Amino acid sequence: MTRQLDARRLLCPLPVIRVQDRVREMKAGERLEVFCTDPGAASDIPAWCRINGHRVLELKEERGELRILIQVGEEGVR
Amino acid sequence: MTQQRKALALISGGLDSMLAARVVMEQGIHVEGVNFYTGFCVEGHTHAIRKRDRDKPKRNNALWVAEQLGIKLHIIDVTEPYKRVVINPKHGYGANLNPCLDCKCFMVGRAVEWIEAHGFDFIVTGEVIGQRPMSQRRDTMQVVVRESGVGDRLLRPLCAKNLPPTLPEREGWVDRERLYDFSGRSRKPQMALAERFGLSDYAQPAGGCCFLTDEAYSRRLADLWEARGEREYELDDIMLLKVGRHLRPRPHFKLIIGREEGENNFLEGYRRRFVHLRTVSHPGPLTLIDGELGPQDRELAARIVARFSGGREAAEVEVQLVDREGTEQRLRVAPMSVDEVKREWYL
Ligand code: SF4
């Protein structure tokens, strides 16, 4: 199941915080599709995922908007 | 088997907190990091907004530090509870509107709640005695211990040897002999230690860790409070203080004028909630009005906006003004001359 998170117009580190709070409620293997506009998120969200054991499956930028697809890892921030 | 002890390290993104966490990790302690987002953090914001900064490599320093150390990082949004720290600090402000001592008490206090909820044993910070004028003196460090409720569960590994032993030292979870005795403003010992750990490329922020230590920013915040007649703010207010030129030609309103494309795009996001102006006959920035425009103020605002547009030399510039209800008005005005834009209007 893929959930969605709208983090558009939020400035870093708020997109990361929103992702973190959402992932906390999800189970391993579930996916989260995040939309954001702060270009900093392109490095911050993957960094946060690496640290906390989640996978970035896709990262795309289109017309100033980022779409990041995350798969929740076994042992996330809980 | 001895119990694995756990510590929560306050990670600002700077070198000192990184070293402090590293020193404790070296002693076999399980360390996780916490970073508090107050809304004033220097992190990224302006870089993300201004177009010319967009090409520079960006990173969140706290996340970067955590990754270098190989620890988890919990970023906690404290924007709401932090307001009382900024608005009414018991211990007052530093050189600008930075309430550093109250801020430290607040953050350590939050960390205490966290470790109690998560079964961690103690807290680690990168403080060094004498490093900062207000919040890192021996006596004020005691204030933090007292007011945050941390008691003897706060370890400052970089200057621990200058302080009485804390719980983790007394219990033998960490070896006091392998902690440090840094003091004063010199950065040399930290740099040497960083080298020993093979850490490089760390962030070296000038001044403090947040916008409140910035003089110009503090002036804008003080102006906001004065204009509204109360010391309050919303997250949007303090974000907007970081963006654009701010001019207050009259006590009851100010203009926020985008300086370039990135800022204009950012201001776009707020447009609907503000009276806003844009030049029609010439290219120009987006301007938001914070406050209320009286009938005579409309022309004044339009003339200022024209001044900062591509039509500054023209005899007449057409400006569109849209109010909060979306009603549009067009004004044809003469751009202000340089001298008419008063110096004291600039915030
Ligand atoms: S500089 Fe800002 S974040 Fe750092 S202690 Fe002072 S008020 Fe707090």
CSV table of C-alpha atoms and ligand atoms in Angstrom, one decimal:
chain,number,residue,atom,x,y,z
A,1,MET,CA,0.0,0.0,0.0
A,2,THR,CA,1.3,3.4,-0.9
A,3,ARG,CA,0.5,6.4,1.2
A,4,GLN,CA,0.9,10.0,0.1
A,5,LEU,CA,2.3,13.0,1.9
A,6,ASP,CA,2.0,16.6,0.6
A,7,ALA,CA,5.0,18.5,1.9
A,8,ARG,CA,4.8,21.2,-0.9
A,9,ARG,CA,5.9,24.7,0.1
A,10,LEU,CA,7.4,23.5,3.4
A,11,LEU,CA,11.0,24.5,3.9
A,12,CYS,CA,13.6,22.1,5.2
A,13,PRO,CA,13.7,20.5,7.7
A,14,LEU,CA,9.9,20.5,7.8
A,15,PRO,CA,9.5,18.0,5.0
A,16,VAL,CA,11.9,15.6,6.8
A,17,ILE,CA,10.0,16.1,10.0
A,18,ARG,CA,6.7,15.3,8.3
A,19,VAL,CA,8.2,12.2,6.7
A,20,GLN,CA,9.6,11.0,10.0
A,21,ASP,CA,6.3,11.5,11.8
A,22,ARG,CA,4.4,9.7,9.1
A,23,VAL,CA,6.8,6.8,8.8
A,24,ARG,CA,6.6,6.2,12.5
A,25,GLU,CA,3.0,5.2,12.0
A,26,MET,CA,3.7,2.8,9.1
A,27,LYS,CA,4.8,-0.8,8.9
A,28,ALA,CA,7.9,-2.2,7.4
A,29,GLY,CA,7.5,-2.7,3.6
A,30,GLU,CA,4.9,0.0,3.2
A,31,ARG,CA,5.5,2.8,0.8
A,32,LEU,CA,5.2,6.6,1.2
A,33,GLU,CA,5.1,8.9,-1.8
A,34,VAL,CA,6.2,12.4,-0.8
A,35,PHE,CA,5.7,15.6,-2.8
A,36,CYS,CA,7.8,18.7,-2.0
A,37,THR,CA,9.1,21.9,-3.5
A,38,ASP,CA,12.1,22.8,-1.3
A,39,PRO,CA,15.1,21.5,-3.3
A,40,GLY,CA,16.9,20.8,-0.1
A,41,ALA,CA,14.6,17.9,0.4
A,42,ALA,CA,16.3,16.1,-2.5
A,43,SER,CA,19.3,15.6,-0.3
A,44,ASP,CA,17.7,15.7,3.2
A,45,ILE,CA,15.0,13.1,2.8
A,46,PRO,CA,17.4,10.5,1.3
A,47,ALA,CA,20.0,11.3,4.0
A,48,TRP,CA,17.3,10.8,6.7
A,49,CYS,CA,16.3,7.5,5.0
A,50,ARG,CA,19.9,6.2,4.9
A,51,ILE,CA,20.4,7.0,8.6
A,52,ASN,CA,17.2,5.3,9.7
A,53,GLY,CA,17.2,2.3,7.5
A,54,HIS,CA,14.5,3.2,4.9
A,55,ARG,CA,14.9,2.9,1.1
A,56,VAL,CA,14.4,5.6,-1.5
A,57,LEU,CA,12.9,3.8,-4.4
A,58,GLU,CA,12.5,6.8,-6.7
A,59,LEU,CA,13.4,10.4,-6.7
A,60,LYS,CA,12.2,12.6,-9.5
A,61,GLU,CA,12.1,16.3,-10.2
A,62,GLU,CA,9.5,17.8,-12.5
A,63,ARG,CA,8.7,21.5,-13.0
A,64,GLY,CA,10.2,22.5,-9.6
A,65,GLU,CA,8.5,19.7,-7.8
A,66,LEU,CA,10.1,16.7,-6.2
A,67,ARG,CA,8.5,13.3,-5.9
A,68,ILE,CA,10.2,10.9,-3.6
A,69,LEU,CA,9.1,7.3,-3.1
A,70,ILE,CA,10.1,5.7,0.1
A,71,GLN,CA,9.9,2.1,1.4
A,72,VAL,CA,9.8,1.8,5.1
A,73,GLY,CA,12.6,-0.4,6.5
A,74,GLU,CA,12.6,-3.0,9.1
A,75,GLU,CA,13.8,-0.8,11.9
A,76,GLY,CA,12.8,2.8,11.4
A,77,VAL,CA,12.7,5.6,13.8
A,78,ARG,CA,10.0,4.5,16.2
B,1,MET,CA,26.7,-9.2,30.8
B,2,THR,CA,26.7,-5.5,31.6
B,3,GLN,CA,23.7,-3.5,30.4
B,4,GLN,CA,24.2,-1.5,27.2
B,5,ARG,CA,23.9,2.2,28.3
B,6,LYS,CA,22.2,4.6,26.0
B,7,ALA,CA,22.7,8.3,25.5
B,8,LEU,CA,20.8,11.0,23.6
B,9,ALA,CA,23.1,13.6,22.1
B,10,LEU,CA,21.8,17.1,21.2
B,11,ILE,CA,23.0,17.6,17.6
B,12,SER,CA,23.1,21.1,16.3
B,13,GLY,CA,25.0,20.4,13.1
B,14,GLY,CA,28.1,22.1,14.3
B,15,LEU,CA,31.4,20.6,15.3
B,16,ASP,CA,31.2,20.6,19.1
B,17,SER,CA,28.0,18.5,19.4
B,18,MET,CA,29.4,16.1,16.8
B,19,LEU,CA,32.6,15.7,18.8
B,20,ALA,CA,30.8,15.2,22.1
B,21,ALA,CA,28.6,12.5,20.6
B,22,ARG,CA,31.7,10.8,19.1
B,23,VAL,CA,33.6,10.9,22.3
B,24,VAL,CA,30.9,9.0,24.1
B,25,MET,CA,30.4,6.5,21.3
B,26,GLU,CA,34.0,5.7,21.5
B,27,GLN,CA,33.4,4.5,25.0
B,28,GLY,CA,30.9,1.9,23.9
B,29,ILE,CA,27.7,3.9,24.6
B,30,HIS,CA,24.8,3.5,22.2
B,31,VAL,CA,24.1,7.1,21.0
B,32,GLU,CA,21.2,8.5,19.1
B,33,GLY,CA,20.9,12.2,18.2
B,34,VAL,CA,18.1,14.7,18.6
B,35,ASN,CA,17.8,18.0,16.7
B,36,PHE,CA,15.1,20.6,17.7
B,37,TYR,CA,13.5,22.6,15.0
B,38,THR,CA,12.6,26.0,16.4
B,39,GLY,CA,11.6,27.8,13.2
B,40,PHE,CA,14.7,30.1,13.6
B,41,CYS,CA,17.2,27.5,12.6
B,42,VAL,CA,19.6,28.8,9.9
B,43,GLU,CA,19.4,25.4,8.2
B,44,GLY,CA,18.8,25.6,4.5
B,45,HIS,CA,16.0,28.1,4.4
B,46,THR,CA,17.4,31.1,2.8
B,47,HIS,CA,19.5,28.9,0.6
B,48,ALA,CA,16.5,27.1,-0.6
B,49,ILE,CA,14.7,30.3,-1.3
B,50,ARG,CA,17.2,32.4,-3.1
B,51,LYS,CA,17.8,31.3,-6.6
B,52,ARG,CA,21.4,32.2,-6.7
B,53,ASP,CA,22.1,29.9,-3.7
B,54,ARG,CA,20.2,27.1,-5.3
B,55,ASP,CA,23.1,25.8,-7.2
B,56,LYS,CA,25.3,25.4,-4.2
B,57,PRO,CA,25.4,22.0,-2.6
B,58,LYS,CA,22.8,21.9,0.2
B,59,ARG,CA,22.7,19.7,3.1
B,60,ASN,CA,21.1,19.6,6.5
B,61,ASN,CA,24.1,19.7,8.8
B,62,ALA,CA,22.4,17.8,11.6
B,63,LEU,CA,21.5,15.0,9.3
B,64,TRP,CA,25.0,15.1,7.8
B,65,VAL,CA,26.6,14.8,11.2
B,66,ALA,CA,24.3,11.9,12.2
B,67,GLU,CA,25.3,10.1,9.0
B,68,GLN,CA,29.0,10.7,9.6
B,69,LEU,CA,28.7,9.3,13.1
B,70,GLY,CA,26.4,6.5,12.0
B,71,ILE,CA,23.7,7.3,14.5
B,72,LYS,CA,20.0,7.8,14.2
B,73,LEU,CA,18.7,11.3,14.3
B,74,HIS,CA,15.3,12.4,15.6
B,75,ILE,CA,14.3,15.8,14.4
B,76,ILE,CA,11.6,17.3,16.6
B,77,ASP,CA,9.3,20.1,15.7
B,78,VAL,CA,9.2,22.5,18.7
B,79,THR,CA,8.0,25.6,16.9
B,80,GLU,CA,4.9,26.0,19.0
B,81,PRO,CA,6.3,25.4,22.6
B,82,TYR,CA,9.4,27.3,21.6
B,83,LYS,CA,7.4,30.5,21.3
B,84,ARG,CA,7.3,31.1,25.0
B,85,VAL,CA,11.1,30.9,25.1
B,86,VAL,CA,11.5,33.6,22.5
B,87,ILE,CA,8.6,35.8,23.6
B,88,ASN,CA,9.3,35.8,27.3
B,89,PRO,CA,12.7,34.5,28.3
B,90,LYS,CA,13.2,34.4,32.0
B,91,HIS,CA,16.9,35.0,31.7
B,92,GLY,CA,16.6,37.6,29.0
B,93,TYR,CA,18.3,38.0,25.7
B,94,GLY,CA,21.9,37.9,24.4
B,95,ALA,CA,23.3,40.6,22.1
B,96,ASN,CA,20.2,40.3,19.9
B,97,LEU,CA,16.9,38.5,20.4
B,98,ASN,CA,18.7,35.3,21.2
B,99,PRO,CA,17.4,33.8,24.5
B,100,CYS,CA,20.3,31.4,24.6
B,101,LEU,CA,20.1,30.4,28.3
B,102,ASP,CA,16.3,29.8,28.3
B,103,CYS,CA,16.7,28.0,24.9
B,104,LYS,CA,19.3,25.6,26.4
B,105,CYS,CA,17.1,24.9,29.4
B,106,PHE,CA,14.2,24.3,27.1
B,107,MET,CA,16.1,21.9,24.8
B,108,VAL,CA,17.7,19.9,27.6
B,109,GLY,CA,14.3,19.8,29.3
B,110,ARG,CA,12.8,18.3,26.1
B,111,ALA,CA,15.6,15.8,25.9
B,112,VAL,CA,14.9,14.7,29.4
B,113,GLU,CA,11.3,14.0,28.5
B,114,TRP,CA,12.6,12.0,25.5
B,115,ILE,CA,15.1,9.9,27.4
B,116,GLU,CA,12.5,9.1,30.0
B,117,ALA,CA,10.0,8.0,27.4
B,118,HIS,CA,12.5,5.9,25.5
B,119,GLY,CA,14.5,4.3,28.3
B,120,PHE,CA,17.8,6.1,27.7
B,121,ASP,CA,20.2,6.8,30.5
B,122,PHE,CA,21.7,10.2,30.0
B,123,ILE,CA,22.1,13.2,27.7
B,124,VAL,CA,25.1,14.5,25.9
B,125,THR,CA,25.8,18.1,24.8
B,126,GLY,CA,28.8,19.8,23.1
B,127,GLU,CA,28.9,22.7,25.5
B,128,VAL,CA,32.3,24.1,26.4
B,129,ILE,CA,32.8,26.4,29.4
B,130,GLY,CA,33.5,29.9,28.4
B,131,GLN,CA,32.7,29.4,24.7
B,132,ARG,CA,29.7,31.6,24.5
B,133,PRO,CA,29.2,34.7,26.6
B,134,MET,CA,25.8,33.9,28.1
B,135,SER,CA,24.8,30.3,27.9
B,136,GLN,CA,28.2,28.6,28.4
B,137,ARG,CA,29.6,30.0,31.6
B,138,ARG,CA,30.1,27.8,34.7
B,139,ASP,CA,27.3,29.4,36.6
B,140,THR,CA,24.8,29.4,33.7
B,141,MET,CA,25.6,25.8,33.0
B,142,GLN,CA,24.3,25.0,36.5
B,143,VAL,CA,21.1,26.9,35.6
B,144,VAL,CA,20.5,24.5,32.8
B,145,VAL,CA,21.0,21.5,35.0
B,146,ARG,CA,18.6,22.9,37.6
B,147,GLU,CA,15.8,24.3,35.4
B,148,SER,CA,15.7,21.5,32.8
B,149,GLY,CA,15.2,18.8,35.5
B,150,VAL,CA,18.2,16.9,34.0
B,151,GLY,CA,20.0,16.6,37.3
B,152,ASP,CA,23.2,14.7,37.0
B,153,ARG,CA,22.2,12.9,33.8
B,154,LEU,CA,23.8,15.6,31.6
B,155,LEU,CA,27.3,14.9,30.4
B,156,ARG,CA,29.4,17.5,28.6
B,157,PRO,CA,32.2,15.4,27.3
B,158,LEU,CA,34.3,18.3,25.9
B,159,CYS,CA,34.6,20.0,29.3
B,160,ALA,CA,33.6,17.3,31.8
B,161,LYS,CA,36.9,17.3,33.5
B,162,ASN,CA,36.3,20.9,34.6
B,163,LEU,CA,32.9,20.0,36.1
B,164,PRO,CA,31.9,17.8,39.0
B,165,PRO,CA,31.4,14.1,38.0
B,166,THR,CA,28.0,13.3,36.6
B,167,LEU,CA,26.0,10.1,36.9
B,168,PRO,CA,27.5,8.3,33.9
B,169,GLU,CA,31.0,9.0,35.2
B,170,ARG,CA,30.2,8.0,38.7
B,171,GLU,CA,28.5,4.8,37.6
B,172,GLY,CA,31.5,4.0,35.4
B,173,TRP,CA,29.4,3.9,32.2
B,174,VAL,CA,32.0,6.3,30.8
B,175,ASP,CA,35.6,6.7,31.9
B,176,ARG,CA,36.1,10.3,33.1
B,177,GLU,CA,39.8,10.1,32.3
B,178,ARG,CA,38.9,9.8,28.6
B,179,LEU,CA,36.8,12.9,28.6
B,180,TYR,CA,38.1,16.4,28.0
B,181,ASP,CA,38.8,19.7,29.7
B,182,PHE,CA,38.3,22.3,27.0
B,183,SER,CA,37.5,25.8,28.0
B,184,GLY,CA,37.4,29.3,26.5
B,185,ARG,CA,36.9,30.5,23.0
B,186,SER,CA,39.8,28.8,21.3
B,187,ARG,CA,38.7,26.4,18.6
B,188,LYS,CA,42.1,24.6,18.4
B,189,PRO,CA,41.4,21.7,20.8
B,190,GLN,CA,38.2,20.9,18.9
B,191,MET,CA,39.9,21.0,15.6
B,192,ALA,CA,42.7,18.7,16.8
B,193,LEU,CA,40.1,16.3,18.2
B,194,ALA,CA,38.2,16.4,14.9
B,195,GLU,CA,41.4,15.5,13.1
B,196,ARG,CA,42.1,12.6,15.5
B,197,PHE,CA,38.7,11.2,14.7
B,198,GLY,CA,39.3,11.8,11.0
B,199,LEU,CA,36.4,14.2,10.7
B,200,SER,CA,36.6,16.9,8.1
B,201,ASP,CA,34.2,19.1,6.1
B,202,TYR,CA,32.2,19.9,9.1
B,203,ALA,CA,30.0,23.0,9.3
B,204,GLN,CA,31.5,26.1,11.0
B,205,PRO,CA,28.6,28.4,11.5
B,206,ALA,CA,29.6,32.0,12.4
B,207,GLY,CA,27.8,33.2,15.5
B,208,GLY,CA,25.1,31.0,16.9
B,209,CYS,CA,22.9,28.2,15.6
B,210,CYS,CA,20.0,30.3,14.7
B,211,PHE,CA,18.6,33.5,13.2
B,212,LEU,CA,18.0,35.1,16.6
B,213,THR,CA,21.7,35.9,16.9
B,214,ASP,CA,21.5,37.8,13.7
B,215,GLU,CA,21.2,41.6,14.2
B,216,ALA,CA,19.2,42.4,11.1
B,217,TYR,CA,16.8,39.5,11.7
B,218,SER,CA,16.3,40.5,15.4
B,219,ARG,CA,15.5,44.1,14.3
B,220,ARG,CA,12.8,42.8,11.9
B,221,LEU,CA,11.3,40.6,14.7
B,222,ALA,CA,11.3,43.5,17.2
B,223,ASP,CA,9.6,45.7,14.5
B,224,LEU,CA,7.0,43.0,14.0
B,225,TRP,CA,6.1,42.9,17.7
B,226,GLU,CA,6.1,46.7,17.9
B,227,ALA,CA,3.8,47.1,14.9
B,228,ARG,CA,1.3,44.5,16.2
B,229,GLY,CA,1.4,45.8,19.7
B,230,GLU,CA,2.0,42.3,21.1
B,231,ARG,CA,4.9,39.9,21.3
B,232,GLU,CA,3.4,37.1,19.3
B,233,TYR,CA,4.3,35.3,16.1
B,234,GLU,CA,3.2,32.5,13.8
B,235,LEU,CA,5.6,30.3,11.9
B,236,ASP,CA,4.7,32.1,8.7
B,237,ASP,CA,5.7,35.4,10.2
B,238,ILE,CA,9.2,34.3,11.1
B,239,MET,CA,9.7,32.6,7.8
B,240,LEU,CA,8.7,35.8,6.0
B,241,LEU,CA,11.2,37.8,8.1
B,242,LYS,CA,14.0,35.8,6.3
B,243,VAL,CA,12.8,36.8,2.8
B,244,GLY,CA,12.9,39.9,0.7
B,245,ARG,CA,13.3,43.6,1.4
B,246,HIS,CA,11.2,44.8,4.3
B,247,LEU,CA,10.2,48.5,4.3
B,248,ARG,CA,7.9,50.2,6.7
B,249,PRO,CA,6.9,53.6,5.4
B,250,ARG,CA,4.0,53.9,7.9
B,251,PRO,CA,3.6,52.4,11.3
B,252,HIS,CA,0.5,50.4,10.3
B,253,PHE,CA,1.9,48.5,7.3
B,254,LYS,CA,5.1,47.2,5.8
B,255,LEU,CA,6.1,46.0,2.4
B,256,ILE,CA,7.8,42.7,1.8
B,257,ILE,CA,9.4,42.9,-1.7
B,258,GLY,CA,10.9,39.9,-3.4
B,259,ARG,CA,14.5,40.5,-4.4
B,260,GLU,CA,14.8,37.9,-7.1
B,261,GLU,CA,12.9,35.0,-8.7
B,262,GLY,CA,13.4,32.5,-5.9
B,263,GLU,CA,12.0,34.9,-3.3
B,264,ASN,CA,9.2,35.9,-5.6
B,265,ASN,CA,8.2,32.2,-6.0
B,266,PHE,CA,8.4,31.8,-2.2
B,267,LEU,CA,6.2,34.9,-1.6
B,268,GLU,CA,3.7,33.6,-4.3
B,269,GLY,CA,2.8,30.9,-1.8
B,270,TYR,CA,1.6,33.5,0.7
B,271,ARG,CA,-0.1,35.8,-1.8
B,272,ARG,CA,-3.7,34.9,-1.1
B,273,ARG,CA,-3.4,35.8,2.5
B,274,PHE,CA,-2.0,39.2,1.9
B,275,VAL,CA,-2.9,42.4,0.0
B,276,HIS,CA,-0.3,42.2,-2.7
B,277,LEU,CA,1.1,44.3,-5.6
B,278,ARG,CA,2.7,43.6,-8.9
B,279,THR,CA,3.8,45.9,-11.7
B,280,VAL,CA,1.9,45.4,-14.9
B,281,SER,CA,3.5,47.7,-17.4
B,282,HIS,CA,7.0,46.6,-16.5
B,283,PRO,CA,8.7,43.5,-15.0
B,284,GLY,CA,9.0,43.6,-11.3
B,285,PRO,CA,8.8,41.8,-8.0
B,286,LEU,CA,5.9,40.5,-6.1
B,287,THR,CA,5.2,42.6,-3.0
B,288,LEU,CA,3.1,41.6,0.0
B,289,ILE,CA,1.6,44.1,2.4
B,290,ASP,CA,1.8,43.1,6.1
B,291,GLY,CA,-0.7,45.3,7.9
B,292,GLU,CA,-3.6,47.4,6.7
B,293,LEU,CA,-3.5,49.9,3.8
B,294,GLY,CA,-5.6,53.1,4.2
B,295,PRO,CA,-7.0,54.8,1.1
B,296,GLN,CA,-4.0,57.1,0.8
B,297,ASP,CA,-1.6,54.4,1.4
B,298,ARG,CA,-2.4,52.5,-1.8
B,299,GLU,CA,-0.6,55.0,-4.0
B,300,LEU,CA,2.3,55.3,-1.6
B,301,ALA,CA,2.7,51.5,-1.7
B,302,ALA,CA,2.3,51.4,-5.5
B,303,ARG,CA,5.0,54.1,-5.9
B,304,ILE,CA,7.4,52.1,-3.8
B,305,VAL,CA,6.8,48.9,-5.7
B,306,ALA,CA,7.3,50.8,-8.9
B,307,ARG,CA,10.7,52.0,-7.6
B,308,PHE,CA,11.8,48.4,-7.2
B,309,SER,CA,10.6,47.3,-10.6
B,310,GLY,CA,12.0,47.5,-14.1
B,311,GLY,CA,10.1,50.7,-14.6
B,312,ARG,CA,12.0,52.7,-12.0
B,313,GLU,CA,13.2,55.2,-14.6
B,314,ALA,CA,9.8,55.4,-16.4
B,315,ALA,CA,7.5,58.4,-16.0
B,316,GLU,CA,4.6,56.2,-15.1
B,317,VAL,CA,4.2,52.6,-14.0
B,318,GLU,CA,1.0,50.6,-13.9
B,319,VAL,CA,0.6,48.6,-10.7
B,320,GLN,CA,-1.9,46.0,-9.9
B,321,LEU,CA,-3.2,45.8,-6.3
B,322,VAL,CA,-5.2,42.8,-5.1
B,323,ASP,CA,-6.8,42.7,-1.7
B,324,ARG,CA,-7.5,39.6,0.4
B,325,GLU,CA,-10.9,39.1,-1.1
B,326,GLY,CA,-9.3,39.0,-4.5
B,327,THR,CA,-10.6,42.4,-5.7
B,328,GLU,CA,-8.3,44.0,-8.1
B,329,GLN,CA,-7.4,47.6,-8.6
B,330,ARG,CA,-5.0,49.2,-11.1
B,331,LEU,CA,-3.0,52.3,-10.3
B,332,ARG,CA,-0.9,54.4,-12.6
B,333,VAL,CA,1.9,56.0,-10.5
B,334,ALA,CA,5.2,57.7,-10.8
B,335,PRO,CA,8.0,55.6,-9.3
B,336,MET,CA,9.5,57.0,-6.2
B,337,SER,CA,12.9,58.6,-6.6
B,338,VAL,CA,15.8,57.2,-4.6
B,339,ASP,CA,15.7,60.1,-2.1
B,340,GLU,CA,12.0,59.7,-1.5
B,341,VAL,CA,12.5,56.1,-0.2
B,342,LYS,CA,13.6,57.0,3.3
B,343,ARG,CA,16.5,55.2,4.8
B,344,GLU,CA,14.7,54.5,8.1
B,345,TRP,CA,11.9,52.7,6.2
B,346,TYR,CA,14.3,49.8,5.6
B,347,LEU,CA,14.1,47.1,8.3
C,1,SF4,S1,21.8,30.6,19.2
C,1,SF4,FE1,19.6,30.2,19.0
C,1,SF4,S2,19.5,28.0,19.0
C,1,SF4,FE2,21.5,28.5,19.8
C,1,SF4,S3,21.3,28.6,22.0
C,1,SF4,FE3,21.0,30.6,21.3
C,1,SF4,S4,18.8,30.9,21.0
C,1,SF4,FE4,19.2,28.7,21.1
